[in-house]
CSV table of N, CA and C in Angstrom, one decimal:
chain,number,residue,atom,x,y,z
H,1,UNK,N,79.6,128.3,98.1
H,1,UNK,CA,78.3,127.8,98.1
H,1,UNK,C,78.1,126.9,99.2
H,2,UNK,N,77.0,126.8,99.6
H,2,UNK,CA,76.6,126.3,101.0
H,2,UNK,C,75.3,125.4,100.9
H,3,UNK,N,74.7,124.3,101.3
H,3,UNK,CA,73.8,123.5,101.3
H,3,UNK,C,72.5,124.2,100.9
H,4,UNK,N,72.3,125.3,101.4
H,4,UNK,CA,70.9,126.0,101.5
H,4,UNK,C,71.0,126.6,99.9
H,5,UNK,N,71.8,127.6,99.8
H,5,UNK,CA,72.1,127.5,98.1
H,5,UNK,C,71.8,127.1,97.4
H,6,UNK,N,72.6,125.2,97.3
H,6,UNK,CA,72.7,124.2,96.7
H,6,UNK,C,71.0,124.1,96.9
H,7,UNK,N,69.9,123.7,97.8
H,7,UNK,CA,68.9,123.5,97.6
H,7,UNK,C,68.0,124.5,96.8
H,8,UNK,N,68.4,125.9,97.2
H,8,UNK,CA,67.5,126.8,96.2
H,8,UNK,C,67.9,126.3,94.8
H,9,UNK,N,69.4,126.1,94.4
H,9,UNK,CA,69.7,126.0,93.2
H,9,UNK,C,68.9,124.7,91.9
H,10,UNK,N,68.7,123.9,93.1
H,10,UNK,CA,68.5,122.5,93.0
H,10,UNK,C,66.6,122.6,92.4
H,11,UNK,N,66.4,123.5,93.5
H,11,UNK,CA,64.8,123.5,93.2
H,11,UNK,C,64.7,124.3,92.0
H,12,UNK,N,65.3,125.4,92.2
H,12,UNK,CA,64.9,126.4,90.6
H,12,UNK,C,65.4,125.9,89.4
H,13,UNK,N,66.4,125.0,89.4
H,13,UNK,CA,66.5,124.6,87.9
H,13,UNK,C,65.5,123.3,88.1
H,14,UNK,N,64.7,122.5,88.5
H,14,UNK,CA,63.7,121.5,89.2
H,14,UNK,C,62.8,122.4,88.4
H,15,UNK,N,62.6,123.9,88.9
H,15,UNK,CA,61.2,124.1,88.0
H,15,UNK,C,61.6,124.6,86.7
H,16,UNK,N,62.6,125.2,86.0
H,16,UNK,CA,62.6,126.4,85.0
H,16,UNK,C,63.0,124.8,83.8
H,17,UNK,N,64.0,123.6,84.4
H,17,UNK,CA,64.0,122.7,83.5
H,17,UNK,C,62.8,121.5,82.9
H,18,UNK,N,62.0,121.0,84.2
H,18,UNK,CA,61.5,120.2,84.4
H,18,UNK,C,59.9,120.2,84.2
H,19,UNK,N,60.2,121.8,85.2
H,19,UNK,CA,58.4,122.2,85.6
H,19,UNK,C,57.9,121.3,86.4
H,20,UNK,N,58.4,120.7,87.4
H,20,UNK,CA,58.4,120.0,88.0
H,20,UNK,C,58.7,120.7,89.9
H,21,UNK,N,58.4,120.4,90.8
H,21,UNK,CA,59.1,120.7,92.1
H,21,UNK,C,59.8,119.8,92.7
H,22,UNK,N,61.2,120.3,92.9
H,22,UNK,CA,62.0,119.0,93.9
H,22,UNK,C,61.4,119.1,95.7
H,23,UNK,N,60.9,118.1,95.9
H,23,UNK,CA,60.6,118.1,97.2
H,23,UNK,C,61.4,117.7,97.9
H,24,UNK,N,62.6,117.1,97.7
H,24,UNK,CA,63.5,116.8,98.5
H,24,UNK,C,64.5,117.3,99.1
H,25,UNK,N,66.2,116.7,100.0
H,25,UNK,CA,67.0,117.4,100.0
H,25,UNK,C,68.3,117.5,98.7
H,26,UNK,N,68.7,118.3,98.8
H,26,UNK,CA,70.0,118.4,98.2
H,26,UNK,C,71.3,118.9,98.5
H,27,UNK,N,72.5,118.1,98.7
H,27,UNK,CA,73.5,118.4,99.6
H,27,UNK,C,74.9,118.0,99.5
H,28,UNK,N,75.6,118.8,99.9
H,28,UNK,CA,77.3,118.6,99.8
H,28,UNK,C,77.3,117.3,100.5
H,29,UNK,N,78.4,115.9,99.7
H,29,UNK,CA,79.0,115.1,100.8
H,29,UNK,C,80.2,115.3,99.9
H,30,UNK,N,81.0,115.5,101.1
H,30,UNK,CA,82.5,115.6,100.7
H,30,UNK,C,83.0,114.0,100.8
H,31,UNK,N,82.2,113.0,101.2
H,31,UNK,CA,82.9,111.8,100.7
H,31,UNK,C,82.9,110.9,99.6
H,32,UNK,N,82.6,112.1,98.5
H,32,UNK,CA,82.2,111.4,97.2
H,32,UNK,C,83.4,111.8,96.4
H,33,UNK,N,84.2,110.5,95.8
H,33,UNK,CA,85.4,111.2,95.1
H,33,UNK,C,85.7,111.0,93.9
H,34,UNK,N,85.2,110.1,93.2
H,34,UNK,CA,84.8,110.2,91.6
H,34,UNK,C,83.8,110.7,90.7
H,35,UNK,N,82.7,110.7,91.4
H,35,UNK,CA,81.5,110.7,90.8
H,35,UNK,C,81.3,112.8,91.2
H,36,UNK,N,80.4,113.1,90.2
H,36,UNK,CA,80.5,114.3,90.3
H,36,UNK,C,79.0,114.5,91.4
H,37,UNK,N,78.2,113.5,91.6
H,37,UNK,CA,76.8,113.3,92.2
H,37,UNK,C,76.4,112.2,92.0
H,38,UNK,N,75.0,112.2,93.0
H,38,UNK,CA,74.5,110.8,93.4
H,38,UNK,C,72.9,111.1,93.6
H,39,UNK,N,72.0,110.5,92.7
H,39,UNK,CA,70.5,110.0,92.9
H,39,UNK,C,70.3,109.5,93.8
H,40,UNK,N,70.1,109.6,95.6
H,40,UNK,CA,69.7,108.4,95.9
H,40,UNK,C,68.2,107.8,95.8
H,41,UNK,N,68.3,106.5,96.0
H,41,UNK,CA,66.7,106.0,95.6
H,41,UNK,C,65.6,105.9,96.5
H,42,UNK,N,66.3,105.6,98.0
H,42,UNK,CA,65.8,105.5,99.1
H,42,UNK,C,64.8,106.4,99.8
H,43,UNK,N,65.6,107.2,99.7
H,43,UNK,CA,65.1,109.1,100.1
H,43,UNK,C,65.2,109.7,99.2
H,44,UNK,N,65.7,109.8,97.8
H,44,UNK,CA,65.2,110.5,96.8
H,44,UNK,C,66.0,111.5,96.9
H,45,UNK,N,67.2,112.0,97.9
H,45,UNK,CA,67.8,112.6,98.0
H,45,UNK,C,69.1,113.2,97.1
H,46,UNK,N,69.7,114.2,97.0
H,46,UNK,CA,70.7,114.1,95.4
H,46,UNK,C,71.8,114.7,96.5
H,47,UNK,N,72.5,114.5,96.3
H,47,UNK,CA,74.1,114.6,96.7
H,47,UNK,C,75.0,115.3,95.9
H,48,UNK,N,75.4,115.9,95.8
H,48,UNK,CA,76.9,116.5,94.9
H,48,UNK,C,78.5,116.7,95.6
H,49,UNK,N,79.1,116.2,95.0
H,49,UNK,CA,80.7,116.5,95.4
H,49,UNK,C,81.0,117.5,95.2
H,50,UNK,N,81.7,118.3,96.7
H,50,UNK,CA,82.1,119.9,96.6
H,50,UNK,C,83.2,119.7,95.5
H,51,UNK,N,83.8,119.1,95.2
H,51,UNK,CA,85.0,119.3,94.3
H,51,UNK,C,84.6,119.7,93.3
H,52,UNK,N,83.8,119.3,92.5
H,52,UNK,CA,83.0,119.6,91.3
H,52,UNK,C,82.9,121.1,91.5
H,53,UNK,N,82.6,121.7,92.2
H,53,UNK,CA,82.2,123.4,92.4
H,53,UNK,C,83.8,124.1,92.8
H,54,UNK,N,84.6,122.8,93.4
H,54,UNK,CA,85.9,124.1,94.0
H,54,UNK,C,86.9,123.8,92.7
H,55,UNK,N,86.7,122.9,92.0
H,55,UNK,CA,87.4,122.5,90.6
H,55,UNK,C,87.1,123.5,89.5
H,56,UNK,N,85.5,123.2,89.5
H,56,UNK,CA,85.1,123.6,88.0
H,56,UNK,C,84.0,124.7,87.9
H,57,UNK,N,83.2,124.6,88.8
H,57,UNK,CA,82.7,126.1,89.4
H,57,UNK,C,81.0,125.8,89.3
H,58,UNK,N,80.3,127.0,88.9
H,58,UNK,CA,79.1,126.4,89.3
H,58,UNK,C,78.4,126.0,88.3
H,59,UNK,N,78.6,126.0,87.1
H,59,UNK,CA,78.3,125.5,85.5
H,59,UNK,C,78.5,124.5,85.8
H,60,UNK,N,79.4,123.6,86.2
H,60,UNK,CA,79.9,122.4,86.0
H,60,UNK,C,78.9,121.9,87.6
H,61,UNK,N,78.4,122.3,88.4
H,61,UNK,CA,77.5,121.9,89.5
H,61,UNK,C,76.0,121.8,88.6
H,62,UNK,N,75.7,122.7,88.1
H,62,UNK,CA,74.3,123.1,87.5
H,62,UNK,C,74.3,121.8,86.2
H,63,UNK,N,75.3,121.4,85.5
H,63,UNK,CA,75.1,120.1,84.8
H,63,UNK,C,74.7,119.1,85.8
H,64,UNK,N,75.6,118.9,86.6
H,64,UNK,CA,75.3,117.9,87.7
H,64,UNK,C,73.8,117.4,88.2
H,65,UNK,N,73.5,118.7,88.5
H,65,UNK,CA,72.4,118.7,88.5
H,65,UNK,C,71.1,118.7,88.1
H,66,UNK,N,71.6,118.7,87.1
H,66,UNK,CA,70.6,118.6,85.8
H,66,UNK,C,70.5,117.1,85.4
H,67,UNK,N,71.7,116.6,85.5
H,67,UNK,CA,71.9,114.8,85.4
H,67,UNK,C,71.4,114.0,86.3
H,68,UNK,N,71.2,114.3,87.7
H,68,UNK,CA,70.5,114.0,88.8
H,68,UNK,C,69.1,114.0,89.1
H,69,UNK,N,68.8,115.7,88.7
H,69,UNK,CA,67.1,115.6,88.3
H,69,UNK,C,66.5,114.4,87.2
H,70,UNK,N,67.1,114.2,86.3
H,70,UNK,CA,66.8,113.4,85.3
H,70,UNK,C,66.5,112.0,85.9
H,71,UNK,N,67.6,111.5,86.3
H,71,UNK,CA,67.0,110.6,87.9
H,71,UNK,C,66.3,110.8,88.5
H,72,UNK,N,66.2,111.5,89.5
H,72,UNK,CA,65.2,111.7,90.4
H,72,UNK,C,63.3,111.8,89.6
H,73,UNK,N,63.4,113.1,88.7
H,73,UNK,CA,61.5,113.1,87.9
H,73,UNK,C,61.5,111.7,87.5
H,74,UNK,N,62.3,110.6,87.0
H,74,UNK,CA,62.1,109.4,86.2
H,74,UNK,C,61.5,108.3,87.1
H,75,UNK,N,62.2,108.3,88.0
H,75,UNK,CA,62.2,107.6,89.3
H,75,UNK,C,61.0,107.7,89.9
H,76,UNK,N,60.8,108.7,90.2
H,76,UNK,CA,59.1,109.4,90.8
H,76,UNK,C,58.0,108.9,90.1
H,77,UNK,N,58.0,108.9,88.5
H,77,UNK,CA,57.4,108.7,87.8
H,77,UNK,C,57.1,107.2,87.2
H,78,UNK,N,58.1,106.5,87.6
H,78,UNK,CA,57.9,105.2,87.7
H,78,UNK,C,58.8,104.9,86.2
H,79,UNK,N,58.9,105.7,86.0
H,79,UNK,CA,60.0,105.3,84.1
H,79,UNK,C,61.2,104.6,84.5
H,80,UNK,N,61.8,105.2,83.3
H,80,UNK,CA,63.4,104.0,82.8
H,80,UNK,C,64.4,105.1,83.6
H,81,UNK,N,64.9,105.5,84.7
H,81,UNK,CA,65.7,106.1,85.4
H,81,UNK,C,67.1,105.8,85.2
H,82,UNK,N,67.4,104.7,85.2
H,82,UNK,CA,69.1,104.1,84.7
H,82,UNK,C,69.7,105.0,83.6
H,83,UNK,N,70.9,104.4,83.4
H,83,UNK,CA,71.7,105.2,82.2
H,83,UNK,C,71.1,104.7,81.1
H,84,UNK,N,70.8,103.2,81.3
H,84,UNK,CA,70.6,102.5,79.9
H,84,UNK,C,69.5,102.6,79.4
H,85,UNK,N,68.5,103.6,80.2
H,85,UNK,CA,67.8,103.2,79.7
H,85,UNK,C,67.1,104.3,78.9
H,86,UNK,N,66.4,103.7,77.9
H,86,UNK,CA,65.3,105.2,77.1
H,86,UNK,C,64.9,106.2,77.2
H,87,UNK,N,64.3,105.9,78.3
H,87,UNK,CA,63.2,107.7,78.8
H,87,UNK,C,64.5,108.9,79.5
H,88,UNK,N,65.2,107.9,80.0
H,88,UNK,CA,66.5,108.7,80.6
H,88,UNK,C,67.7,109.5,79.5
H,89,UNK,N,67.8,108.4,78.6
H,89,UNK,CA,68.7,109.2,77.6
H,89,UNK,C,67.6,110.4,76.6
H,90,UNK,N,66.6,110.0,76.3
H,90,UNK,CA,66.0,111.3,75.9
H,90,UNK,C,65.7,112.5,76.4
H,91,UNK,N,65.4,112.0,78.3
H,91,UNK,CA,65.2,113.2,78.9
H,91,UNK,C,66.9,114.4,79.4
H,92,UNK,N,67.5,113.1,79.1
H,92,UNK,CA,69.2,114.3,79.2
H,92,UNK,C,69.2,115.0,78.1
H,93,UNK,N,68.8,114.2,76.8
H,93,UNK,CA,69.0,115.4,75.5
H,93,UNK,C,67.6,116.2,75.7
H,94,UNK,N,66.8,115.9,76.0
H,94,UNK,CA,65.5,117.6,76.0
H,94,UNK,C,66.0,118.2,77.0
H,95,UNK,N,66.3,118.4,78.0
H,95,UNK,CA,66.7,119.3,79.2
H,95,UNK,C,68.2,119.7,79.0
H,96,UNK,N,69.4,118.9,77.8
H,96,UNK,CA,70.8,119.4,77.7
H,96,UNK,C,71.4,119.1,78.8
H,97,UNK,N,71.3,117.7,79.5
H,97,UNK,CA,72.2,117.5,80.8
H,97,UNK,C,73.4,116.2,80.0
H,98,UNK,N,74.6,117.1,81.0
H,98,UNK,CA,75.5,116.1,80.4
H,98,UNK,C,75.2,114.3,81.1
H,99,UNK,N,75.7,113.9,79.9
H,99,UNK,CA,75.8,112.2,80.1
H,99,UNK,C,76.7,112.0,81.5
H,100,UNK,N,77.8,112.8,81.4
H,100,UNK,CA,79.4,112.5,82.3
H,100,UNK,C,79.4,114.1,82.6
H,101,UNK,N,80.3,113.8,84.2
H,101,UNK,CA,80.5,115.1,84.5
H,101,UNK,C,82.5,115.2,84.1
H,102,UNK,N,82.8,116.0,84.2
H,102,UNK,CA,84.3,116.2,83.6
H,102,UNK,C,85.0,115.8,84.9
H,103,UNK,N,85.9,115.1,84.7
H,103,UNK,CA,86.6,114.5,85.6
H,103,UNK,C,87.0,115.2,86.6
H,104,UNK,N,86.9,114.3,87.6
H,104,UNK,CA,87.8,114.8,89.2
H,104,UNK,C,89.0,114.0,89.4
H,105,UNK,N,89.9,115.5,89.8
H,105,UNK,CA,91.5,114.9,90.3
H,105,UNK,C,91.4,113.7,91.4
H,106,UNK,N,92.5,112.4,91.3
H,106,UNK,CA,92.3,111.6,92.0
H,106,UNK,C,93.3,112.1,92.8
H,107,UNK,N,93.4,111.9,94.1
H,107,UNK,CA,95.1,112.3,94.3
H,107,UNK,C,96.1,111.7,93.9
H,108,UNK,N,96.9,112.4,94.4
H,108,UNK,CA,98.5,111.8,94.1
H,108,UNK,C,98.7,110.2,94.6
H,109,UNK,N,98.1,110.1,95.9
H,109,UNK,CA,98.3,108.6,97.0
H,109,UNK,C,97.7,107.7,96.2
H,110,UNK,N,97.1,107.7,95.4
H,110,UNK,CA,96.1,106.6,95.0
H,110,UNK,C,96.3,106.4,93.5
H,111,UNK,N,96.7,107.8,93.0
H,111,UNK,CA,97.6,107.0,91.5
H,111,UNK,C,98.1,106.0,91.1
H,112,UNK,N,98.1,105.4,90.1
H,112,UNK,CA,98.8,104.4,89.7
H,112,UNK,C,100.5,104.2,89.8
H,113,UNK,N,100.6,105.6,89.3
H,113,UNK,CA,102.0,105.9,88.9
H,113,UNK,C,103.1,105.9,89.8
H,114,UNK,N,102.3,106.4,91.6
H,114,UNK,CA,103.3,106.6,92.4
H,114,UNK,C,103.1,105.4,93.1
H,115,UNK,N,102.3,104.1,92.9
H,115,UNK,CA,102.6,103.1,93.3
H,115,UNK,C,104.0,102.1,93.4
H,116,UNK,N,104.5,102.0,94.2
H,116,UNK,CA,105.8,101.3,93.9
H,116,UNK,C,105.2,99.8,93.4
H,117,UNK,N,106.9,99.2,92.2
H,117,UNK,CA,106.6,97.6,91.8
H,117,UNK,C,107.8,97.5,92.2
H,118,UNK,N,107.6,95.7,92.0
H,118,UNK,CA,109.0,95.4,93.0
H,118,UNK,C,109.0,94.3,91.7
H,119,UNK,N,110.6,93.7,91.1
H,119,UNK,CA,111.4,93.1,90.0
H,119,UNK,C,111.8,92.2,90.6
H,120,UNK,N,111.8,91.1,90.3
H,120,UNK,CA,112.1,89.7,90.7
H,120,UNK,C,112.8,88.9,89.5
H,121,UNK,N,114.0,88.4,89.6
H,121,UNK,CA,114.6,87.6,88.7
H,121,UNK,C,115.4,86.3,89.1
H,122,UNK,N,114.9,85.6,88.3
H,122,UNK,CA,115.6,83.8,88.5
H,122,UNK,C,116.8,83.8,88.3
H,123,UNK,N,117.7,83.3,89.5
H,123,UNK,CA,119.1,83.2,89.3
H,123,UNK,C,119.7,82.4,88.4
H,124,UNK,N,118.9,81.1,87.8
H,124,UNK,CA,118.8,80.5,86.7
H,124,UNK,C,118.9,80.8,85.8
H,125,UNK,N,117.8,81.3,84.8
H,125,UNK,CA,116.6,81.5,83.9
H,125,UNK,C,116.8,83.0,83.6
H,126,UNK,N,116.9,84.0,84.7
H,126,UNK,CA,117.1,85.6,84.3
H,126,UNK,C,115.3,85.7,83.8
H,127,UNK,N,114.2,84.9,84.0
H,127,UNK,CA,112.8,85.5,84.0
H,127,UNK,C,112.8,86.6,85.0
H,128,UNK,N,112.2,87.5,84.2
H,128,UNK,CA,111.9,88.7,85.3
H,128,UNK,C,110.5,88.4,85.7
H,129,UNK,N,109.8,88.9,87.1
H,129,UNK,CA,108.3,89.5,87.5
H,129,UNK,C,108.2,90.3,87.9
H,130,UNK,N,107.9,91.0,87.8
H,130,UNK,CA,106.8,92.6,88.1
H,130,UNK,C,105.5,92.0,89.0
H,131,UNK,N,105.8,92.7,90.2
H,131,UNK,CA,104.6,92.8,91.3
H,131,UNK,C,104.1,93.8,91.7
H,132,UNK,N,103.5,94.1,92.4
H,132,UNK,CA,102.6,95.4,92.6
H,132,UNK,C,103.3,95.4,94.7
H,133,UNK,N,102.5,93.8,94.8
H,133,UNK,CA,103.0,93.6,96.0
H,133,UNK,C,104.4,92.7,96.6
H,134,UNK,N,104.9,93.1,97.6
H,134,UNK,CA,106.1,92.2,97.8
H,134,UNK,C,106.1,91.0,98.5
H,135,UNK,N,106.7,90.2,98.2
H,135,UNK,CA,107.0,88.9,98.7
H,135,UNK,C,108.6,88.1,99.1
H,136,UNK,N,107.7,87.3,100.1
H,136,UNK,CA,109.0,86.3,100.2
H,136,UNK,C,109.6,85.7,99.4
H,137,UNK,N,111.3,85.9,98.8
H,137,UNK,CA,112.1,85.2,97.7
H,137,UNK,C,111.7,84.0,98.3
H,138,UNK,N,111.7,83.6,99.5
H,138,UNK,CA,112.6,81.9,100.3
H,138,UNK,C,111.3,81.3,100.3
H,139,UNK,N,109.9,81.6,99.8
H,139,UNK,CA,109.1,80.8,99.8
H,139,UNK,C,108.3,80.5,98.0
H,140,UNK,N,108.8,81.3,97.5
H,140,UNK,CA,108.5,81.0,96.0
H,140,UNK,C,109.4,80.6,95.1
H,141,UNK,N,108.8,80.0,93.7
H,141,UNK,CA,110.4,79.8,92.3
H,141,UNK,C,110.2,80.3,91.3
H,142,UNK,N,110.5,79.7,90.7
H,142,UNK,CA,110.7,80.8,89.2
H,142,UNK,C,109.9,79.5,88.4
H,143,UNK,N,108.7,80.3,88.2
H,143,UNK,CA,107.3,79.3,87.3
H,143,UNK,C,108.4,78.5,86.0
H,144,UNK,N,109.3,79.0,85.4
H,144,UNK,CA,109.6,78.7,84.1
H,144,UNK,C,110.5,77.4,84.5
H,145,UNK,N,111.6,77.8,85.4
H,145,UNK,CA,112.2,76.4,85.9
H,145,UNK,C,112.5,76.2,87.1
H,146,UNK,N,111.8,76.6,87.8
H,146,UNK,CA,111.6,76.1,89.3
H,146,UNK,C,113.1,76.7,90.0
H,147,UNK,N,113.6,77.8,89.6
H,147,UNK,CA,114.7,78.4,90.3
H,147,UNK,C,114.6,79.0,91.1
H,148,UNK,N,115.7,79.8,92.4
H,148,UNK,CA,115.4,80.7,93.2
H,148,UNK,C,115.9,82.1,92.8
H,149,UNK,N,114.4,82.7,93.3
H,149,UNK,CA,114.1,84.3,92.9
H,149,UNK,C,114.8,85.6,93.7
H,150,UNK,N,115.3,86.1,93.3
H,150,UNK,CA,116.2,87.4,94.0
H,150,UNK,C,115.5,88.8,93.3
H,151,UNK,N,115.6,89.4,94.6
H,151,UNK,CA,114.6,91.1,94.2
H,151,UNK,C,115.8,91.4,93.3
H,152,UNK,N,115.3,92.3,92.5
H,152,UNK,CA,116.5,93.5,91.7
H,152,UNK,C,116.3,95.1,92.3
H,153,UNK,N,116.9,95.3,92.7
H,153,UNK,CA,117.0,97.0,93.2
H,153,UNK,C,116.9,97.7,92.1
């Protein structure tokens, strides 16, 4: 699927959901990497992450989009546009748009998991710390009794 698509797609569920016409644009940014789409406010413009379509296909785009319109007619209209607020949660349950879109893979680099931690223990005391980031032994001590700290491999 291709931008121009995405805009026919964008308009025709705009009329068959809303009865409404999107006047705007609608368009792939591949630098969106949590969010499955984006309302903007400025230009009124809606956004979608291709991942959402090379992940989950075009069901899972056409929610998106349906979550986005809901912003956008609200917005226009001068109503409660936000998540929190009223006119918005009612208008996701009359039209059937999801609240959340289903998650996107984070990569592997940015996981928690393959983050390295680094072990620090008082030659004294035997307190361990857990860091995320590393540090200099010869400039820190050991909070409990002021001893000096050696990495643990």
């Amino acid at each position: 699927m291709n931008n121009e698509e995405l805009q026919q797609l964008v308009s025709r569920i705009s009329l068959e959901s809303f009865h409404k016409p999107f006047m705007h644009r609608a368009y792939f940014n591949p630098r969106l990497r949590t969010t499955g789409g984006r309302y903007l406010l400025q230009s009124h413009h809606i956004e979608i992450n291709p991942k959402a379509f090379e992940i989950y296909g075009v069901r899972e785009v056409e929610g998106i989009i349906l979550h986005e319109l809901c912003h956008y007619h609200l917005h226009l209209e001068g109503k409660g546009y936000q998540h929190r607020d009223k006119d918005f949660r009612a208008l996701l349950k009359k039209v059937n748009a999801p609240r959340f879109c289903s998650t996107l893979q984070i990569p592997k680099s940015r996981s928690k998991k393959q983050r390295p931690h680094y072990t620090y223990e008082c030659i004294q005391c035997h307190q361990r710390y857990v860091r995320k980031i590393r540090f200099n032994v010869n400039r820190y001590c050991c909070g409990k009794c002021s001893g000096q700290l050696k990495i643990v491999e």
